[in-house]
Amino acid sequence: MAIEVRIPTILRTYTGGERAVEAKGDTVAELIDDLESRHDGIQERLLENGEARRFVNIYVNDEDIRFTGGLQTALSDGDTVVILPAVAGGAR
Amino acid sequence: MTRYDSLVDSVGHTPLVGLPSLSPSPEVRLWAKLEDQNPTGSIKDRAALAMIEKAETEGRLTPGATILEPTSGNTGISLAMVASMRGYRLVCVMPENTSEERRQLLRMWGAEIIASPAAGGSNEAVRVAKGLALEHPDWVMLYQYGNPANAEAHYRGTAPEIHADLPEITHFVGGLGTTGTLMGVGRYFREHQPDVRIVAAEPRYGELVYGLRNLDEGFVPELYDESLIDSRFSVGPRDAVRRVRELIAAEGVFAGISTGAILHAALAQANKCVKAGERADICFVVCDGGWKYLSTGAYEGTLDEAEDRLDGQLWA
């Protein structure tokens, strides 16, 4: 089961510069374990105390996982996972 | 009553309009809160007025004072209008990659502009403004990202207006920026009608905007309280542009691009309700009109072209 994971610029040092990589898992937690197995060190940058770090947002099919079950959010084939740093964004 | 003592007194009391063509069924209806009909054309008039009035009440703002604010757009325009009416000087810190219309509007209402680097977007503007505040202790930074009066404006104004016009509301969908709208409306409905679901639509920009040097430089507005929100969608420029064009074609509403992102989340929510066989009355915010964004190229040509043009721009 392959799921596309989009990697933000700041974490591409872990993916050899790749903007998107494939990973496997039935949940976001399993997916991140799988990422870690091939991109050593990325997990520590994403997670802290078993949750996404404060300035890390993880989206499954554009929905923030903090509101869909956190790292236990279920994944299925063809889902898209986007990882983004939290920023102040745009025109306020 | 549509008579007011002055322009500033007319902030708020905006119309709520039904969207009969975009609503998926008579049981699942969409409603638009037309915040573009505020005096300077955006929802930010509410927050700007509330923050200035609170600072006046607290004695922080006195005649002739200078207001400082990191803002690349609507908040600055709203603050500029209120400040010019009340005799304050306004200094706005904004990223250099914001649209020319916004700069002209700010200058027109008498604001001064200090540019911050494009890379890093509003994060940089916030950082530059915080530095300027240290250099000029006599300047008053209202700081929309952390000022409770921002959320309070929506708790006291936006939310009760919606509740009065649409007591059967099931969902509220707003844009997530300073988080003021969602925090104020969210808290109101948690207290008054807790089964109303609060949905956030967050714009997803091009990579330039996320170009932090390290993750610890990330930013979450001090106002943000996760417990007041039930779901949060990330919406890219392509979907935002597609929806903003649908909104004008189907309903005649000419909105800014961030409203397209909010409508996208509202329609996603509407489709979930249709699939679940649930009745829904979904209210979303039209933050501003499209006028200030015409030069972005979002309203002409194909979606691919519009998406390319918006890459790297702070479109919401």
Short mmCIF file of C-alpha atoms in Angstrom, two decimals:
data_model
loop_
_atom_site.label_atom_id
_atom_site.label_comp_id
_atom_site.label_asym_id
_atom_site.label_seq_id
_atom_site.Cartn_x
_atom_site.Cartn_y
_atom_site.Cartn_z
CA MET A 1 0.00 0.00 0.00
CA ALA A 2 1.73 3.14 -1.19
CA ILE A 3 0.92 6.57 0.12
CA GLU A 4 2.46 9.74 -1.21
CA VAL A 5 4.05 11.93 1.45
CA ARG A 6 4.93 15.52 0.56
CA ILE A 7 7.99 16.78 2.36
CA PRO A 8 8.54 20.49 3.14
CA THR A 9 11.75 22.16 1.97
CA ILE A 10 13.19 22.25 5.46
CA LEU A 11 13.05 18.44 5.86
CA ARG A 12 14.33 17.47 2.40
CA THR A 13 17.82 16.97 3.76
CA TYR A 14 16.38 13.69 5.08
CA THR A 15 14.92 12.63 1.73
CA GLY A 16 17.90 13.39 -0.51
CA GLY A 17 16.16 16.51 -1.76
CA GLU A 18 12.99 14.66 -2.82
CA ARG A 19 9.79 16.77 -2.58
CA ALA A 20 7.61 13.70 -2.26
CA VAL A 21 8.34 10.14 -1.18
CA GLU A 22 6.28 6.98 -0.87
CA ALA A 23 5.65 5.25 2.41
CA LYS A 24 3.43 2.54 3.89
CA GLY A 25 1.23 2.22 6.93
CA ASP A 26 -2.35 1.71 8.11
CA THR A 27 -2.06 4.76 10.37
CA VAL A 28 -0.04 7.98 10.33
CA ALA A 29 2.11 6.58 13.18
CA GLU A 30 2.98 3.50 11.10
CA LEU A 31 3.63 5.68 8.09
CA ILE A 32 6.13 7.78 10.04
CA ASP A 33 7.84 4.62 11.34
CA ASP A 34 8.17 3.49 7.74
CA LEU A 35 9.56 6.89 6.70
CA GLU A 36 12.11 6.71 9.51
CA SER A 37 13.29 3.31 8.31
CA ARG A 38 14.45 4.84 5.04
CA HIS A 39 15.06 8.46 6.05
CA ASP A 40 16.97 8.22 9.28
CA GLY A 41 16.27 11.07 11.72
CA ILE A 42 13.08 12.43 10.16
CA GLN A 43 10.84 11.04 12.91
CA GLU A 44 12.54 13.05 15.62
CA ARG A 45 11.95 16.24 13.60
CA LEU A 46 8.24 15.47 13.22
CA LEU A 47 7.25 14.07 16.59
CA GLU A 48 7.70 14.90 20.23
CA ASN A 49 6.22 12.94 23.15
CA GLY A 50 4.19 10.80 20.77
CA GLU A 51 2.52 13.73 19.01
CA ALA A 52 3.23 16.02 16.09
CA ARG A 53 5.56 18.82 17.19
CA ARG A 54 3.95 22.18 17.87
CA PHE A 55 5.18 23.75 14.63
CA VAL A 56 4.57 20.67 12.47
CA ASN A 57 1.21 20.16 10.76
CA ILE A 58 0.34 16.83 9.14
CA TYR A 59 -2.60 16.57 6.75
CA VAL A 60 -4.26 13.45 5.34
CA ASN A 61 -6.19 14.31 2.19
CA ASP A 62 -5.95 17.98 3.20
CA GLU A 63 -7.41 17.44 6.68
CA ASP A 64 -5.29 18.23 9.78
CA ILE A 65 -4.78 14.99 11.70
CA ARG A 66 -5.06 16.76 15.06
CA PHE A 67 -8.82 16.73 14.44
CA THR A 68 -9.14 13.25 12.91
CA GLY A 69 -7.53 11.03 15.54
CA GLY A 70 -3.96 12.31 15.59
CA LEU A 71 -1.24 9.79 14.77
CA GLN A 72 -3.87 7.02 14.89
CA THR A 73 -5.64 8.54 11.86
CA ALA A 74 -6.30 5.68 9.45
CA LEU A 75 -4.73 5.63 6.00
CA SER A 76 -5.72 3.82 2.86
CA ASP A 77 -4.18 3.31 -0.55
CA GLY A 78 -4.10 6.45 -2.64
CA ASP A 79 -4.28 8.86 0.30
CA THR A 80 -2.04 11.90 0.21
CA VAL A 81 -0.13 13.02 3.26
CA VAL A 82 1.22 16.58 3.41
CA ILE A 83 3.69 17.74 6.05
CA LEU A 84 4.05 21.51 6.55
CA PRO A 85 5.64 23.78 9.10
CA ALA A 86 3.17 26.08 10.91
CA VAL A 87 3.67 29.63 9.65
CA ALA A 88 1.86 32.94 9.99
CA GLY A 89 0.95 32.66 6.31
CA GLY A 90 -0.36 35.48 4.26
CA ALA A 91 -2.39 38.64 4.15
CA ARG A 92 -3.65 39.54 7.56
CA MET B 1 -31.87 50.46 11.35
CA THR B 2 -29.34 51.30 8.67
CA ARG B 3 -28.50 54.85 9.76
CA TYR B 4 -25.21 55.42 11.64
CA ASP B 5 -23.51 58.45 13.17
CA SER B 6 -20.32 57.87 11.15
CA LEU B 7 -18.62 55.34 8.91
CA VAL B 8 -16.81 53.73 11.84
CA ASP B 9 -20.15 53.19 13.58
CA SER B 10 -21.38 51.17 10.61
CA VAL B 11 -18.86 48.31 11.03
CA GLY B 12 -20.59 44.92 11.16
CA HIS B 13 -24.30 44.14 10.74
CA THR B 14 -23.51 42.46 7.41
CA PRO B 15 -26.03 40.49 5.33
CA LEU B 16 -26.33 36.71 5.34
CA VAL B 17 -27.33 35.41 1.93
CA GLY B 18 -28.43 31.96 0.80
CA LEU B 19 -26.64 30.19 -2.05
CA PRO B 20 -29.46 28.29 -3.78
CA SER B 21 -27.35 27.11 -6.72
CA LEU B 22 -24.27 25.90 -4.81
CA SER B 23 -26.27 24.27 -2.02
CA PRO B 24 -26.38 20.53 -2.77
CA SER B 25 -30.01 20.01 -1.65
CA PRO B 26 -32.88 21.66 0.23
CA GLU B 27 -31.70 19.75 3.33
CA VAL B 28 -28.06 20.80 3.01
CA ARG B 29 -27.85 24.54 2.53
CA LEU B 30 -24.97 26.99 2.25
CA TRP B 31 -25.12 30.55 3.55
CA ALA B 32 -22.61 33.34 2.92
CA LYS B 33 -21.86 36.03 5.53
CA LEU B 34 -20.93 39.02 3.38
CA GLU B 35 -18.11 40.62 5.33
CA ASP B 36 -16.95 42.40 2.19
CA GLN B 37 -19.79 44.82 2.93
CA ASN B 38 -17.92 46.36 5.84
CA PRO B 39 -16.70 49.98 5.42
CA THR B 40 -13.24 49.20 3.99
CA GLY B 41 -14.44 46.03 2.31
CA SER B 42 -13.30 43.27 4.63
CA ILE B 43 -14.03 41.38 7.84
CA LYS B 44 -10.94 43.00 9.39
CA ASP B 45 -12.86 46.20 10.11
CA ARG B 46 -14.38 44.39 13.07
CA ALA B 47 -11.05 43.36 14.62
CA ALA B 48 -9.32 46.67 13.85
CA LEU B 49 -12.05 48.74 15.47
CA ALA B 50 -12.26 46.43 18.49
CA MET B 51 -8.48 46.47 19.06
CA ILE B 52 -8.27 50.27 18.79
CA GLU B 53 -11.25 50.82 21.08
CA LYS B 54 -9.85 48.41 23.68
CA ALA B 55 -6.45 50.16 23.61
CA GLU B 56 -8.22 53.51 24.02
CA THR B 57 -10.24 52.22 26.97
CA GLU B 58 -7.09 50.86 28.61
CA GLY B 59 -5.33 54.17 28.10
CA ARG B 60 -2.61 52.68 25.87
CA LEU B 61 -3.69 54.79 22.88
CA THR B 62 -3.74 58.52 23.41
CA PRO B 63 -4.26 61.31 20.86
CA GLY B 64 -1.39 61.54 18.36
CA ALA B 65 -0.06 58.05 19.20
CA THR B 66 1.65 55.81 16.63
CA ILE B 67 0.18 52.37 15.98
CA LEU B 68 2.50 49.62 14.68
CA GLU B 69 1.19 46.41 13.11
CA PRO B 70 2.56 43.49 11.08
CA THR B 71 -0.02 43.27 8.31
CA SER B 72 0.13 42.57 4.62
CA GLY B 73 -3.39 43.51 3.90
CA ASN B 74 -6.86 43.88 5.18
CA THR B 75 -6.07 44.49 8.85
CA GLY B 76 -3.75 47.31 7.85
CA ILE B 77 -6.38 48.87 5.60
CA SER B 78 -8.99 48.65 8.36
CA LEU B 79 -6.61 50.05 10.98
CA ALA B 80 -5.60 52.85 8.57
CA MET B 81 -9.21 53.95 8.12
CA VAL B 82 -10.04 53.94 11.84
CA ALA B 83 -6.66 55.50 12.76
CA SER B 84 -7.09 58.33 10.25
CA MET B 85 -10.57 59.10 11.61
CA ARG B 86 -9.23 59.19 15.19
CA GLY B 87 -5.96 61.00 14.61
CA TYR B 88 -3.41 58.20 15.05
CA ARG B 89 -0.35 57.55 12.92
CA LEU B 90 -0.13 53.99 11.53
CA VAL B 91 3.04 52.10 10.56
CA CYS B 92 2.46 48.75 8.79
CA VAL B 93 5.15 46.11 8.37
CA MET B 94 4.38 43.99 5.31
CA PRO B 95 6.16 41.43 3.12
CA GLU B 96 7.46 42.93 -0.11
CA ASN B 97 5.56 40.36 -2.24
CA THR B 98 2.08 41.69 -1.49
CA SER B 99 -0.12 43.22 -4.14
CA GLU B 100 0.20 46.81 -5.36
CA GLU B 101 -3.50 47.46 -4.73
CA ARG B 102 -3.00 46.88 -1.02
CA ARG B 103 -0.04 49.25 -0.86
CA GLN B 104 -2.02 51.96 -2.64
CA LEU B 105 -5.01 51.48 -0.35
CA LEU B 106 -2.84 51.73 2.75
CA ARG B 107 -1.18 54.91 1.53
CA MET B 108 -4.55 56.35 0.55
CA TRP B 109 -5.77 56.08 4.16
CA GLY B 110 -2.48 57.61 5.35
CA ALA B 111 -0.53 54.57 6.54
CA GLU B 112 3.26 54.30 6.32
CA ILE B 113 4.71 51.03 5.03
CA ILE B 114 7.90 49.25 6.12
CA ALA B 115 8.81 46.27 3.90
CA SER B 116 9.88 42.91 5.27
CA PRO B 117 11.57 40.18 3.16
CA ALA B 118 9.27 38.11 0.92
CA ALA B 119 10.85 34.82 2.01
CA GLY B 120 9.14 33.71 5.19
CA GLY B 121 5.96 35.66 4.47
CA SER B 122 4.09 37.01 7.45
CA ASN B 123 6.47 35.23 9.83
CA GLU B 124 9.12 37.74 8.80
CA ALA B 125 6.70 40.67 9.10
CA VAL B 126 5.85 39.61 12.63
CA ARG B 127 9.54 39.32 13.51
CA VAL B 128 10.42 42.73 12.01
CA ALA B 129 7.47 44.37 13.78
CA LYS B 130 8.45 42.86 17.14
CA GLY B 131 11.97 44.30 16.63
CA LEU B 132 10.59 47.75 15.79
CA ALA B 133 8.38 47.64 18.88
CA LEU B 134 11.52 47.20 21.02
CA GLU B 135 13.24 50.13 19.28
CA HIS B 136 10.19 52.37 19.68
CA PRO B 137 8.68 51.69 23.09
CA ASP B 138 6.25 54.60 22.64
CA TRP B 139 4.64 52.95 19.59
CA VAL B 140 1.57 50.83 20.26
CA MET B 141 1.57 47.41 18.63
CA LEU B 142 -1.98 46.09 18.63
CA TYR B 143 -0.73 42.68 17.46
CA GLN B 144 -3.72 41.01 15.85
CA TYR B 145 -2.28 37.48 16.32
CA GLY B 146 -2.37 37.73 20.10
CA ASN B 147 -4.85 40.49 20.92
CA PRO B 148 -7.98 39.04 22.58
CA ALA B 149 -9.99 42.02 21.24
CA ASN B 150 -9.58 40.50 17.76
CA ALA B 151 -11.48 37.34 18.73
CA GLU B 152 -13.80 39.35 20.97
CA ALA B 153 -15.04 41.34 17.95
CA HIS B 154 -16.39 38.10 16.47
CA TYR B 155 -17.68 36.80 19.80
CA ARG B 156 -19.70 39.99 20.26
CA GLY B 157 -20.51 40.80 16.63
CA THR B 158 -20.10 38.23 13.88
CA ALA B 159 -21.37 35.20 15.82
CA PRO B 160 -24.51 36.70 17.41
CA GLU B 161 -25.44 38.22 14.04
CA ILE B 162 -25.20 34.79 12.40
CA HIS B 163 -27.06 33.13 15.26
CA ALA B 164 -29.93 35.64 15.00
CA ASP B 165 -30.21 35.26 11.22
CA LEU B 166 -29.72 31.47 11.15
CA PRO B 167 -30.79 29.84 14.41
CA GLU B 168 -30.80 26.45 12.67
CA ILE B 169 -27.05 26.70 11.89
CA THR B 170 -25.15 23.39 12.07
CA HIS B 171 -21.68 24.39 10.80
CA PHE B 172 -19.58 27.53 10.69
CA VAL B 173 -16.66 27.67 8.24
CA GLY B 174 -14.07 30.42 8.47
CA GLY B 175 -10.54 31.19 7.35
CA LEU B 176 -7.62 30.44 9.64
CA GLY B 177 -5.12 33.29 9.72
CA THR B 178 -4.81 35.22 12.93
CA THR B 179 -7.49 32.73 14.05
CA GLY B 180 -9.52 35.65 15.46
CA THR B 181 -12.72 34.91 13.52
CA LEU B 182 -12.74 31.20 14.34
CA MET B 183 -11.78 31.71 17.99
CA GLY B 184 -14.49 34.33 18.59
CA VAL B 185 -17.25 32.58 16.66
CA GLY B 186 -16.14 29.19 18.02
CA ARG B 187 -16.29 30.33 21.64
CA TYR B 188 -19.70 31.95 21.10
CA PHE B 189 -21.25 28.78 19.70
CA ARG B 190 -19.53 26.51 22.26
CA GLU B 191 -21.37 28.58 24.88
CA HIS B 192 -24.69 29.20 23.13
CA GLN B 193 -25.26 26.28 20.75
CA PRO B 194 -22.53 23.70 21.33
CA ASP B 195 -23.65 21.28 18.63
CA VAL B 196 -22.55 23.77 15.94
CA ARG B 197 -19.38 22.39 14.33
CA ILE B 198 -16.54 24.85 13.73
CA VAL B 199 -14.56 24.23 10.55
CA ALA B 200 -11.28 25.98 9.68
CA ALA B 201 -10.00 26.53 6.15
CA GLU B 202 -6.29 27.22 6.04
CA PRO B 203 -4.66 28.51 2.85
CA ARG B 204 -1.73 26.44 1.56
CA TYR B 205 0.85 28.60 -0.21
CA GLY B 206 3.80 27.95 -2.45
CA GLU B 207 7.04 26.67 -0.97
CA LEU B 208 8.65 30.08 -0.60
CA VAL B 209 6.26 30.94 2.22
CA TYR B 210 7.29 27.85 4.20
CA GLY B 211 10.99 28.55 3.74
CA LEU B 212 11.96 28.56 7.41
CA ARG B 213 15.58 28.19 8.42
CA ASN B 214 14.55 25.74 11.10
CA LEU B 215 11.34 24.31 12.46
CA ASP B 216 11.60 26.20 15.73
CA GLU B 217 10.90 29.39 13.76
CA GLY B 218 7.38 28.14 13.06
CA PHE B 219 4.49 30.25 14.23
CA VAL B 220 1.14 29.53 15.83
CA PRO B 221 -0.88 32.65 16.71
CA GLU B 222 -1.12 33.22 20.45
CA LEU B 223 -4.91 33.46 20.07
CA TYR B 224 -5.23 29.92 18.73
CA ASP B 225 -7.09 27.43 20.92
CA GLU B 226 -7.45 24.05 19.25
CA SER B 227 -10.42 23.08 21.44
CA LEU B 228 -12.64 25.67 19.73
CA ILE B 229 -12.29 23.96 16.33
CA ASP B 230 -13.67 20.63 15.12
CA SER B 231 -11.87 20.19 11.81
CA ARG B 232 -9.22 21.96 9.80
CA PHE B 233 -8.71 21.78 6.05
CA SER B 234 -5.65 22.87 4.10
CA VAL B 235 -6.65 24.37 0.73
CA GLY B 236 -4.26 25.08 -2.11
CA PRO B 237 -4.51 27.92 -4.64
CA ARG B 238 -5.99 25.77 -7.41
CA ASP B 239 -9.04 24.78 -5.36
CA ALA B 240 -9.39 28.31 -3.97
CA VAL B 241 -9.41 29.85 -7.45
CA ARG B 242 -11.79 27.21 -8.82
CA ARG B 243 -14.27 27.87 -6.02
CA VAL B 244 -14.03 31.65 -6.16
CA ARG B 245 -14.90 31.43 -9.87
CA GLU B 246 -17.81 29.07 -9.13
CA LEU B 247 -19.10 31.50 -6.52
CA ILE B 248 -19.31 34.34 -9.02
CA ALA B 249 -20.67 32.15 -11.83
CA ALA B 250 -23.34 30.36 -9.79
CA GLU B 251 -24.33 32.97 -7.22
CA GLY B 252 -23.00 36.31 -8.49
CA VAL B 253 -20.83 36.83 -5.41
CA PHE B 254 -17.46 38.45 -6.30
CA ALA B 255 -15.10 37.42 -3.52
CA GLY B 256 -11.38 37.44 -2.77
CA ILE B 257 -9.29 34.31 -3.21
CA SER B 258 -9.20 33.34 0.47
CA THR B 259 -12.99 33.07 0.35
CA GLY B 260 -12.56 30.45 -2.38
CA ALA B 261 -10.52 28.38 0.09
CA ILE B 262 -13.25 28.76 2.71
CA LEU B 263 -15.97 27.81 0.22
CA HIS B 264 -13.93 24.74 -0.75
CA ALA B 265 -13.97 23.56 2.88
CA ALA B 266 -17.67 24.44 3.19
CA LEU B 267 -18.52 22.35 0.12
CA ALA B 268 -16.41 19.45 1.43
CA GLN B 269 -18.42 19.65 4.64
CA ALA B 270 -21.70 19.88 2.68
CA ASN B 271 -20.82 16.74 0.72
CA LYS B 272 -20.05 14.86 3.93
CA CYS B 273 -23.50 15.82 5.25
CA VAL B 274 -25.21 14.74 2.03
CA LYS B 275 -23.45 11.35 2.16
CA ALA B 276 -24.40 10.90 5.81
CA GLY B 277 -28.01 11.85 5.09
CA GLU B 278 -27.84 14.69 7.63
CA ARG B 279 -29.62 18.04 7.49
CA ALA B 280 -27.17 20.94 7.49
CA ASP B 281 -27.15 24.72 7.41
CA ILE B 282 -23.56 25.70 6.75
CA CYS B 283 -22.53 29.32 7.17
CA PHE B 284 -19.21 30.49 5.73
CA VAL B 285 -17.45 33.83 5.63
CA VAL B 286 -16.91 35.97 2.55
CA CYS B 287 -13.84 37.77 3.96
CA ASP B 288 -13.52 40.41 1.26
CA GLY B 289 -14.31 41.19 -2.37
CA GLY B 290 -12.08 40.30 -5.30
CA TRP B 291 -11.07 43.84 -6.19
CA LYS B 292 -7.70 43.84 -4.45
CA TYR B 293 -6.65 40.61 -6.16
CA LEU B 294 -7.41 41.38 -9.82
CA SER B 295 -3.72 42.01 -10.53
CA THR B 296 -2.82 38.53 -9.22
CA GLY B 297 -4.33 37.06 -12.39
CA ALA B 298 -6.56 34.67 -10.44
CA TYR B 299 -9.75 35.64 -12.23
CA GLU B 300 -8.68 35.18 -15.85
CA GLY B 301 -7.39 32.37 -18.04
CA THR B 302 -7.21 28.68 -17.19
CA LEU B 303 -6.83 27.24 -13.70
CA ASP B 304 -3.30 26.13 -14.57
CA GLU B 305 -2.36 29.69 -15.49
CA ALA B 306 -3.94 31.09 -12.34
CA GLU B 307 -2.17 28.49 -10.20
CA ASP B 308 1.19 29.38 -11.75
CA ARG B 309 0.62 33.09 -11.20
CA LEU B 310 -0.29 32.60 -7.55
CA ASP B 311 2.79 30.49 -6.77
CA GLY B 312 4.89 32.41 -4.27
CA GLN B 313 2.20 35.04 -3.68
CA LEU B 314 0.46 35.58 -0.37
CA TRP B 315 -2.98 35.11 -1.88
CA ALA B 316 -4.90 34.91 1.39
#
